[in-house]
Amino acid sequence: MQLDITTEQQNINFAPKSTMEEVAQNVRMILTTLKKTVPMDREFGVDGELIDLPVAAAQARMTAEIVDAVHRYEPRARVVSVGYEGSEQDGELQAKVRIEIDGT
């Protein structure tokens, strides 16, 4: 099964009802956490230093960061594609990640 995950903040569900909901929440957590902000695992999340790069370079590096982080921290999910919304003029880049969940 494939799902689209965005970087839009959502409340944490401490008792997900399904594996799909749990994996989606875990991937969202990876996408919205900056590296070096988790005390016992400074590599968790994505690199916040990409913010000052030109949009094309930031997208390329962010895509690699997302694929690596999801592979490392949520092995039940596989990144199928990464798209971006926003513009250079707005100064905002939102990732939209399509994942496939193993075993569903």
PDB file of N, CA, C and O in Angstrom, residues 48-81:
ATOM      1  N   GLY A  48      18.989  20.417   8.824  1.00  0.00           N
ATOM      2  CA  GLY A  48      18.412  21.758   8.754  1.00  0.00           C
ATOM      3  C   GLY A  48      19.308  22.775   8.078  1.00  0.00           C
ATOM      4  O   GLY A  48      18.870  23.879   7.762  1.00  0.00           O
ATOM      5  N   GLU A  49      20.554  22.428   7.813  1.00  0.00           N
ATOM      6  CA  GLU A  49      21.476  23.366   7.185  1.00  0.00           C
ATOM      7  C   GLU A  49      21.221  23.521   5.686  1.00  0.00           C
ATOM      8  O   GLU A  49      21.829  24.363   5.036  1.00  0.00           O
ATOM      9  N   LEU A  50      20.305  22.736   5.151  1.00  0.00           N
ATOM     10  CA  LEU A  50      19.978  22.831   3.727  1.00  0.00           C
ATOM     11  C   LEU A  50      19.175  24.077   3.411  1.00  0.00           C
ATOM     12  O   LEU A  50      18.996  24.439   2.258  1.00  0.00           O
ATOM     13  N   ILE A  51      18.713  24.744   4.438  1.00  0.00           N
ATOM     14  CA  ILE A  51      17.807  25.883   4.281  1.00  0.00           C
ATOM     15  C   ILE A  51      18.408  27.031   3.464  1.00  0.00           C
ATOM     16  O   ILE A  51      17.697  27.753   2.783  1.00  0.00           O
ATOM     17  N   ASP A  52      19.717  27.190   3.499  1.00  0.00           N
ATOM     18  CA  ASP A  52      20.348  28.307   2.813  1.00  0.00           C
ATOM     19  C   ASP A  52      20.807  27.986   1.387  1.00  0.00           C
ATOM     20  O   ASP A  52      21.374  28.843   0.723  1.00  0.00           O
ATOM     21  N   LEU A  53      20.550  26.777   0.933  1.00  0.00           N
ATOM     22  CA  LEU A  53      20.957  26.399  -0.418  1.00  0.00           C
ATOM     23  C   LEU A  53      19.941  26.887  -1.447  1.00  0.00           C
ATOM     24  O   LEU A  53      18.773  27.101  -1.125  1.00  0.00           O
ATOM     25  N   PRO A  54      20.371  27.043  -2.702  1.00  0.00           N
ATOM     26  CA  PRO A  54      19.405  27.328  -3.765  1.00  0.00           C
ATOM     27  C   PRO A  54      18.374  26.190  -3.828  1.00  0.00           C
ATOM     28  O   PRO A  54      18.678  25.050  -3.464  1.00  0.00           O
ATOM     29  N   VAL A  55      17.176  26.484  -4.283  1.00  0.00           N
ATOM     30  CA  VAL A  55      16.076  25.526  -4.238  1.00  0.00           C
ATOM     31  C   VAL A  55      16.428  24.188  -4.891  1.00  0.00           C
ATOM     32  O   VAL A  55      16.175  23.129  -4.311  1.00  0.00           O
ATOM     33  N   ALA A  56      16.998  24.205  -6.077  1.00  0.00           N
ATOM     34  CA  ALA A  56      17.312  22.952  -6.774  1.00  0.00           C
ATOM     35  C   ALA A  56      18.308  22.111  -5.974  1.00  0.00           C
ATOM     36  O   ALA A  56      18.147  20.890  -5.844  1.00  0.00           O
ATOM     37  N   ALA A  57      19.320  22.741  -5.424  1.00  0.00           N
ATOM     38  CA  ALA A  57      20.308  22.022  -4.622  1.00  0.00           C
ATOM     39  C   ALA A  57      19.693  21.513  -3.327  1.00  0.00           C
ATOM     40  O   ALA A  57      19.959  20.390  -2.892  1.00  0.00           O
ATOM     41  N   ALA A  58      18.851  22.329  -2.706  1.00  0.00           N
ATOM     42  CA  ALA A  58      18.188  21.928  -1.463  1.00  0.00           C
ATOM     43  C   ALA A  58      17.278  20.720  -1.716  1.00  0.00           C
ATOM     44  O   ALA A  58      17.252  19.785  -0.916  1.00  0.00           O
ATOM     45  N   GLN A  59      16.548  20.725  -2.819  1.00  0.00           N
ATOM     46  CA  GLN A  59      15.666  19.606  -3.136  1.00  0.00           C
ATOM     47  C   GLN A  59      16.459  18.319  -3.349  1.00  0.00           C
ATOM     48  O   GLN A  59      16.072  17.264  -2.845  1.00  0.00           O
ATOM     49  N   ALA A  60      17.557  18.404  -4.066  1.00  0.00           N
ATOM     50  CA  ALA A  60      18.378  17.220  -4.318  1.00  0.00           C
ATOM     51  C   ALA A  60      18.951  16.658  -3.016  1.00  0.00           C
ATOM     52  O   ALA A  60      18.872  15.450  -2.757  1.00  0.00           O
ATOM     53  N   ARG A  61      19.512  17.520  -2.198  1.00  0.00           N
ATOM     54  CA  ARG A  61      20.086  17.064  -0.921  1.00  0.00           C
ATOM     55  C   ARG A  61      19.011  16.580   0.034  1.00  0.00           C
ATOM     56  O   ARG A  61      19.191  15.591   0.738  1.00  0.00           O
ATOM     57  N   MET A  62      17.875  17.277   0.079  1.00  0.00           N
ATOM     58  CA  MET A  62      16.792  16.882   0.975  1.00  0.00           C
ATOM     59  C   MET A  62      16.229  15.522   0.579  1.00  0.00           C
ATOM     60  O   MET A  62      15.930  14.695   1.434  1.00  0.00           O
ATOM     61  N   THR A  63      16.091  15.281  -0.716  1.00  0.00           N
ATOM     62  CA  THR A  63      15.604  13.984  -1.180  1.00  0.00           C
ATOM     63  C   THR A  63      16.530  12.866  -0.705  1.00  0.00           C
ATOM     64  O   THR A  63      16.062  11.849  -0.184  1.00  0.00           O
ATOM     65  N   ALA A  64      17.830  13.057  -0.851  1.00  0.00           N
ATOM     66  CA  ALA A  64      18.788  12.056  -0.379  1.00  0.00           C
ATOM     67  C   ALA A  64      18.692  11.870   1.133  1.00  0.00           C
ATOM     68  O   ALA A  64      18.720  10.738   1.639  1.00  0.00           O
ATOM     69  N   GLU A  65      18.558  12.964   1.881  1.00  0.00           N
ATOM     70  CA  GLU A  65      18.420  12.900   3.338  1.00  0.00           C
ATOM     71  C   GLU A  65      17.172  12.111   3.735  1.00  0.00           C
ATOM     72  O   GLU A  65      17.209  11.292   4.646  1.00  0.00           O
ATOM     73  N   ILE A  66      16.054  12.389   3.062  1.00  0.00           N
ATOM     74  CA  ILE A  66      14.796  11.720   3.387  1.00  0.00           C
ATOM     75  C   ILE A  66      14.890  10.225   3.119  1.00  0.00           C
ATOM     76  O   ILE A  66      14.507   9.408   3.955  1.00  0.00           O
ATOM     77  N   VAL A  67      15.400   9.859   1.964  1.00  0.00           N
ATOM     78  CA  VAL A  67      15.518   8.442   1.617  1.00  0.00           C
ATOM     79  C   VAL A  67      16.406   7.725   2.631  1.00  0.00           C
ATOM     80  O   VAL A  67      16.044   6.653   3.136  1.00  0.00           O
ATOM     81  N   ASP A  68      17.549   8.309   2.964  1.00  0.00           N
ATOM     82  CA  ASP A  68      18.460   7.700   3.943  1.00  0.00           C
ATOM     83  C   ASP A  68      17.810   7.571   5.320  1.00  0.00           C
ATOM     84  O   ASP A  68      17.899   6.519   5.953  1.00  0.00           O
ATOM     85  N   ALA A  69      17.181   8.629   5.782  1.00  0.00           N
ATOM     86  CA  ALA A  69      16.601   8.629   7.129  1.00  0.00           C
ATOM     87  C   ALA A  69      15.450   7.638   7.240  1.00  0.00           C
ATOM     88  O   ALA A  69      15.353   6.910   8.236  1.00  0.00           O
ATOM     89  N   VAL A  70      14.580   7.585   6.244  1.00  0.00           N
ATOM     90  CA  VAL A  70      13.465   6.631   6.297  1.00  0.00           C
ATOM     91  C   VAL A  70      13.998   5.203   6.252  1.00  0.00           C
ATOM     92  O   VAL A  70      13.551   4.339   7.011  1.00  0.00           O
ATOM     93  N   HIS A  71      14.977   4.959   5.401  1.00  0.00           N
ATOM     94  CA  HIS A  71      15.577   3.619   5.318  1.00  0.00           C
ATOM     95  C   HIS A  71      16.191   3.211   6.661  1.00  0.00           C
ATOM     96  O   HIS A  71      16.040   2.068   7.092  1.00  0.00           O
ATOM     97  N   ARG A  72      16.844   4.139   7.309  1.00  0.00           N
ATOM     98  CA  ARG A  72      17.537   3.836   8.570  1.00  0.00           C
ATOM     99  C   ARG A  72      16.577   3.700   9.757  1.00  0.00           C
ATOM    100  O   ARG A  72      16.728   2.798  10.575  1.00  0.00           O
ATOM    101  N   TYR A  73      15.614   4.609   9.874  1.00  0.00           N
ATOM    102  CA  TYR A  73      14.803   4.680  11.086  1.00  0.00           C
ATOM    103  C   TYR A  73      13.411   4.055  10.970  1.00  0.00           C
ATOM    104  O   TYR A  73      12.761   3.838  11.991  1.00  0.00           O
ATOM    105  N   GLU A  74      12.935   3.789   9.785  1.00  0.00           N
ATOM    106  CA  GLU A  74      11.636   3.120   9.631  1.00  0.00           C
ATOM    107  C   GLU A  74      11.736   2.126   8.480  1.00  0.00           C
ATOM    108  O   GLU A  74      11.267   2.380   7.372  1.00  0.00           O
ATOM    109  N   PRO A  75      12.368   0.968   8.753  1.00  0.00           N
ATOM    110  CA  PRO A  75      12.614  -0.009   7.689  1.00  0.00           C
ATOM    111  C   PRO A  75      11.356  -0.664   7.116  1.00  0.00           C
ATOM    112  O   PRO A  75      11.426  -1.307   6.074  1.00  0.00           O
ATOM    113  N   ARG A  76      10.210  -0.476   7.761  1.00  0.00           N
ATOM    114  CA  ARG A  76       8.960  -1.021   7.210  1.00  0.00           C
ATOM    115  C   ARG A  76       8.444  -0.188   6.048  1.00  0.00           C
ATOM    116  O   ARG A  76       7.543  -0.605   5.321  1.00  0.00           O
ATOM    117  N   ALA A  77       9.010   0.995   5.861  1.00  0.00           N
ATOM    118  CA  ALA A  77       8.589   1.886   4.775  1.00  0.00           C
ATOM    119  C   ALA A  77       9.686   1.994   3.726  1.00  0.00           C
ATOM    120  O   ALA A  77      10.873   1.944   4.036  1.00  0.00           O
ATOM    121  N   ARG A  78       9.255   2.149   2.487  1.00  0.00           N
ATOM    122  CA  ARG A  78      10.190   2.376   1.381  1.00  0.00           C
ATOM    123  C   ARG A  78       9.738   3.635   0.663  1.00  0.00           C
ATOM    124  O   ARG A  78       8.568   3.772   0.300  1.00  0.00           O
ATOM    125  N   VAL A  79      10.663   4.570   0.456  1.00  0.00           N
ATOM    126  CA  VAL A  79      10.339   5.811  -0.246  1.00  0.00           C
ATOM    127  C   VAL A  79      10.183   5.511  -1.730  1.00  0.00           C
ATOM    128  O   VAL A  79      11.093   4.991  -2.368  1.00  0.00           O
ATOM    129  N   VAL A  80       9.016   5.848  -2.263  1.00  0.00           N
ATOM    130  CA  VAL A  80       8.718   5.654  -3.678  1.00  0.00           C
ATOM    131  C   VAL A  80       9.056   6.920  -4.456  1.00  0.00           C
ATOM    132  O   VAL A  80       9.641   6.858  -5.528  1.00  0.00           O
ATOM    133  N   SER A  81       8.678   8.077  -3.896  1.00  0.00           N
ATOM    134  CA  SER A  81       8.978   9.350  -4.556  1.00  0.00           C
ATOM    135  C   SER A  81       8.967  10.477  -3.532  1.00  0.00           C
ATOM    136  O   SER A  81       8.373  10.356  -2.466  1.00  0.00           O
TER     137      SER A  81
END
